[in-house]
Short mmCIF file of C-alpha atoms and ligand atoms in Angstrom, two decimals:
data_model
loop_
_atom_site.label_atom_id
_atom_site.label_comp_id
_atom_site.label_asym_id
_atom_site.label_seq_id
_atom_site.Cartn_x
_atom_site.Cartn_y
_atom_site.Cartn_z
CA UNK A 1 58.59 103.59 79.77
CA UNK A 2 54.40 103.16 80.14
CA UNK A 3 54.26 106.90 80.65
CA UNK A 4 55.69 107.30 77.47
CA UNK A 5 53.82 104.57 75.52
CA UNK A 6 50.39 106.84 76.73
CA UNK A 7 51.82 110.20 76.19
CA UNK A 8 52.86 109.24 72.21
CA UNK A 9 49.12 108.01 71.49
CA UNK A 10 47.41 112.44 72.43
CA UNK A 11 50.18 113.26 70.80
CA UNK A 12 51.72 111.50 67.20
CA UNK A 13 53.39 114.28 65.97
CA UNK A 14 55.79 115.65 69.85
CA UNK A 15 56.17 111.29 69.91
CA UNK A 16 58.47 111.66 66.42
CA UNK A 17 59.72 115.25 66.98
CA UNK A 18 60.88 112.84 69.98
CA UNK A 19 62.32 110.02 68.53
CA UNK A 20 64.21 112.05 65.69
CA UNK A 21 66.14 114.30 68.31
CA UNK A 22 66.68 111.01 70.13
CA UNK A 23 68.31 109.81 67.09
CA UNK A 24 70.36 112.86 66.24
CA UNK A 25 71.93 113.35 69.05
CA UNK A 26 72.74 110.05 69.17
CA UNK A 27 74.61 110.57 66.26
CA UNK A 28 76.01 113.21 67.32
CA UNK A 29 76.87 112.03 70.35
CA UNK A 30 78.08 108.69 68.97
CA UNK A 31 82.10 109.82 68.04
CA UNK A 32 82.29 111.45 71.38
CA UNK A 33 81.72 107.61 73.08
CA UNK A 34 83.89 106.34 70.21
CA UNK A 35 86.44 108.65 71.64
CA UNK A 36 85.86 108.10 75.22
CA UNK A 37 85.89 104.12 74.98
CA UNK A 38 89.85 104.35 73.67
CA UNK A 39 91.78 106.21 77.09
CA UNK A 40 95.19 106.70 75.23
CA UNK A 41 95.99 106.95 79.65
CA UNK A 42 95.00 103.02 80.19
CA UNK A 43 96.33 101.17 77.20
CA UNK A 44 95.10 97.97 76.22
CA UNK A 45 96.71 94.69 77.10
CA UNK A 46 98.11 92.53 74.87
CA UNK A 47 95.61 89.63 73.49
CA UNK A 48 96.15 86.91 76.69
CA UNK A 49 98.17 83.87 74.66
CA UNK A 50 97.89 80.14 75.87
CA UNK A 51 99.81 78.11 74.30
CA UNK A 52 98.97 73.45 75.39
CA UNK A 53 102.09 71.07 74.33
CA UNK A 54 100.47 67.83 74.75
CA UNK A 55 102.59 66.53 72.32
CA UNK A 56 104.44 63.92 75.20
CA UNK A 57 100.67 62.62 75.62
CA UNK A 58 99.16 63.23 72.80
CA UNK A 59 95.77 61.63 74.02
CA UNK A 60 95.14 63.98 76.31
CA UNK A 61 94.79 67.01 72.61
CA UNK A 62 90.92 67.61 73.87
CA UNK A 63 91.79 67.95 77.64
CA UNK A 64 94.26 70.47 77.30
CA UNK A 65 92.53 72.61 74.46
CA UNK A 66 89.90 72.86 77.30
CA UNK A 67 92.02 73.99 79.95
CA UNK A 68 93.41 76.13 77.61
CA UNK A 69 89.22 78.07 77.16
CA UNK A 70 89.36 78.30 80.83
CA UNK A 71 92.54 79.13 80.98
CA UNK A 72 91.61 82.33 78.98
CA UNK A 73 88.31 82.58 80.60
CA UNK A 74 89.82 83.48 84.65
CA UNK A 75 92.29 84.54 83.38
CA UNK A 76 91.29 87.94 83.22
CA UNK A 77 88.58 87.24 86.68
CA UNK A 78 91.47 85.37 88.91
CA UNK A 79 93.85 88.62 87.46
CA UNK A 80 91.01 91.38 89.72
CA UNK A 81 91.01 88.94 92.53
CA UNK A 82 94.16 89.97 92.60
CA UNK A 83 95.10 93.32 91.43
CA UNK A 84 97.39 96.14 92.41
CA UNK A 85 98.22 98.55 91.05
CA UNK A 86 101.14 99.14 88.41
CA UNK A 87 101.34 94.98 88.60
CA UNK A 88 100.88 93.25 84.39
CA UNK A 89 100.19 89.46 85.01
CA UNK A 90 101.48 87.10 82.67
CA UNK A 91 100.12 87.79 78.83
CA UNK A 92 101.54 84.06 78.03
CA UNK A 93 100.47 81.41 80.14
CA UNK A 94 102.57 77.48 78.80
CA UNK A 95 100.31 74.55 79.68
CA UNK A 96 102.85 71.65 79.33
CA UNK A 97 101.50 68.24 79.31
CA UNK A 98 104.58 65.76 80.65
CA UNK A 99 104.11 61.51 80.59
CA UNK A 100 106.43 61.01 83.17
CA UNK A 101 105.63 63.21 86.07
CA UNK A 102 104.30 62.12 88.84
CA UNK A 103 101.78 63.80 91.56
CA UNK A 104 98.87 66.57 89.94
CA UNK A 105 100.40 69.59 89.10
CA UNK A 106 103.08 72.21 89.45
CA UNK A 107 103.59 76.00 87.78
CA UNK A 108 107.01 77.85 87.72
CA UNK A 109 106.63 81.32 86.33
CA UNK A 110 104.30 81.32 83.56
CA UNK A 111 104.34 78.06 82.91
CA UNK A 112 101.86 75.16 84.63
CA UNK A 113 103.15 71.57 83.61
CA UNK A 114 100.69 68.63 84.44
CA UNK A 115 100.99 65.62 84.64
CA UNK A 116 99.60 63.23 82.33
CA UNK A 117 98.76 60.27 84.53
CA UNK A 118 96.63 62.31 86.88
CA UNK A 119 94.67 63.70 83.91
CA UNK A 120 93.47 60.29 82.38
CA UNK A 121 93.10 59.23 85.99
CA UNK A 122 91.05 61.85 87.36
CA UNK A 123 89.51 63.64 84.01
CA UNK A 124 87.30 65.63 86.01
CA UNK A 125 89.50 68.12 87.71
CA UNK A 126 89.92 71.53 86.15
CA UNK A 127 89.89 72.35 89.22
CA UNK A 128 93.42 72.19 89.70
CA UNK A 129 93.83 73.83 86.28
CA UNK A 130 92.44 77.04 88.28
CA UNK A 131 94.67 77.16 91.42
CA UNK A 132 98.07 76.16 89.78
CA UNK A 133 97.15 79.85 86.95
CA UNK A 134 96.61 81.04 90.06
CA UNK A 135 100.14 81.01 90.62
CA UNK A 136 101.00 81.53 87.56
CA UNK A 137 98.60 84.95 87.99
CA UNK A 138 99.99 85.59 91.88
CA UNK A 139 103.49 85.52 90.20
CA UNK A 140 105.03 85.76 93.65
CA UNK A 141 108.71 86.11 94.15
CA UNK A 142 110.12 82.67 96.35
CA UNK A 143 109.99 82.04 99.76
CA UNK A 144 106.33 83.66 99.41
CA UNK A 145 104.27 82.23 103.39
CA UNK A 146 103.10 78.53 102.30
CA UNK A 147 99.77 78.82 104.07
CA UNK A 148 98.90 82.12 101.97
CA UNK A 149 100.23 81.15 98.77
CA UNK A 150 98.59 77.50 98.91
CA UNK A 151 95.76 78.71 100.60
CA UNK A 152 94.86 81.82 97.53
CA UNK A 153 94.95 79.42 95.03
CA UNK A 154 92.46 77.15 96.84
CA UNK A 155 90.43 79.90 97.80
CA UNK A 156 89.50 81.40 94.55
CA UNK A 157 89.68 77.47 93.47
CA UNK A 158 87.50 76.53 96.25
CA UNK A 159 85.53 79.17 96.77
CA UNK A 160 85.17 81.05 93.25
CA UNK A 161 85.24 78.60 90.82
CA UNK A 162 83.82 75.39 92.20
CA UNK A 163 81.30 77.37 95.06
CA UNK A 164 79.38 73.59 95.44
CA UNK A 165 82.31 71.26 96.03
CA UNK A 166 81.63 69.86 99.47
CA UNK A 167 84.51 70.83 101.89
CA UNK A 168 85.58 68.61 105.32
CA UNK A 169 84.46 70.67 108.17
CA UNK A 170 88.07 71.93 109.79
CA UNK A 171 88.79 69.88 112.86
CA UNK A 172 90.97 71.82 114.99
CA UNK A 173 92.85 69.20 117.22
CA UNK A 174 94.52 68.48 114.26
CA UNK A 175 94.33 71.38 111.58
CA UNK A 176 96.33 74.69 111.68
CA UNK A 177 95.24 77.35 109.27
CA UNK A 178 98.95 77.30 108.59
CA UNK A 179 98.28 73.23 106.64
CA UNK A 180 97.80 75.35 103.43
CA UNK A 181 95.36 74.24 100.85
CA UNK A 182 92.04 73.62 101.69
CA UNK A 183 92.33 73.55 105.09
CA UNK A 184 93.98 78.11 104.70
CA UNK A 185 90.88 78.22 101.71
CA UNK A 186 88.50 77.85 104.12
CA UNK A 187 90.36 80.67 106.28
CA UNK A 188 90.98 82.69 104.17
CA UNK A 189 87.21 82.85 102.11
CA UNK A 190 85.94 83.65 106.12
CA UNK A 191 88.58 86.51 106.66
CA UNK A 192 87.80 87.88 102.87
CA UNK A 193 84.54 87.45 104.76
CA UNK A 194 84.47 89.11 107.35
CA UNK A 195 87.39 91.63 106.22
CA UNK A 196 86.31 92.73 102.86
CA UNK A 197 89.19 93.03 100.48
CA UNK A 198 91.63 91.38 102.67
CA UNK A 199 92.52 88.58 100.79
CA UNK A 200 93.81 91.92 97.99
CA UNK A 201 95.71 93.47 100.25
CA UNK A 202 97.33 90.28 101.82
CA UNK A 203 98.21 89.31 97.55
CA UNK A 204 100.03 92.52 97.03
CA UNK A 205 102.55 92.26 100.48
CA UNK A 206 103.54 88.75 99.49
CA UNK A 207 103.52 90.54 95.71
CA UNK A 208 105.69 93.01 96.86
CA UNK A 209 107.81 90.25 99.88
CA UNK A 210 106.18 92.21 102.39
CA UNK A 211 104.57 89.39 104.20
CA UNK A 212 104.55 89.06 107.96
CA UNK A 213 101.69 87.30 110.10
CA UNK A 214 101.28 91.01 112.09
CA UNK A 215 100.19 92.69 109.15
CA UNK A 216 97.24 90.60 109.89
CA UNK A 217 96.62 92.60 113.53
CA UNK A 218 96.95 95.44 111.63
CA UNK A 219 94.45 95.62 108.97
CA UNK A 220 91.62 93.70 111.91
CA UNK A 221 92.74 93.76 115.81
CA UNK A 222 93.65 90.54 115.94
CA UNK A 223 96.64 87.83 115.46
CA UNK A 224 96.25 85.35 113.49
CA UNK A 225 96.00 82.68 115.80
CA UNK A 226 92.97 84.60 117.98
CA UNK A 227 91.08 84.44 114.04
CA UNK A 228 91.82 81.34 112.90
CA UNK A 229 90.84 80.16 117.65
CA UNK A 230 87.07 82.58 116.45
CA UNK A 231 87.25 80.49 112.78
CA UNK A 232 87.34 77.58 114.24
CA UNK A 233 83.66 77.88 116.28
CA UNK A 234 82.20 79.50 113.00
CA UNK A 235 79.70 77.26 110.77
CA UNK A 236 82.02 78.26 108.26
CA UNK A 237 84.59 75.59 109.74
CA UNK A 238 81.39 73.40 109.59
CA UNK A 239 82.55 72.59 105.87
CA UNK A 240 80.98 72.51 102.80
CA UNK A 241 78.47 69.17 101.82
ZN1 ZN B 1 99.53 75.42 95.23
#
């Protein structure tokens, strides 16, 4: 930048020549770039469709609209974290709010079902939507390893979406990597930190219905139990304040 300026002061004509050459090159190359962007090898995915149904709990309409925005923002991010060759995540996500449902939420296929009462009592719980959206994008066959299915969903929620939320430290006497949810999420986060790319590898295996714990030994040289034993002694297992 600086060198270009000092040059133009000494030779104004040269400066204009350079500028017009640049402009000309830009005009000639622009169509080539436009063409290159629309790569015929990789057709663009159909636009994401998010359908929110608050008919049973109309007072949650605004909350539902916000959830829809959150899904639009995070769907591509999660799809990238859990990407795999030849796999297309669901391009339609349905969110249904239930009036008389107990518990929090669950996901069946591409449909997220949320308990209206939970949202009324915990309106700040947007992270739950992210957790459920992960399940829709995981699109795992039935019978996947519970601790990883739930661990990965909470890993993405607590380490990507809300990396500042407090997390309790692990008590190895009472907790196990098999617990799922936050406990497994903390272990999964440490696994990914110490063996980058392992989450994508595990995800792919679960999708193909081929996951077994031995896969972790093949990837890391250590069994899951050994790794868990190591993890609980680290600073990462002390939780987050
Ligand atoms: Zn879950």
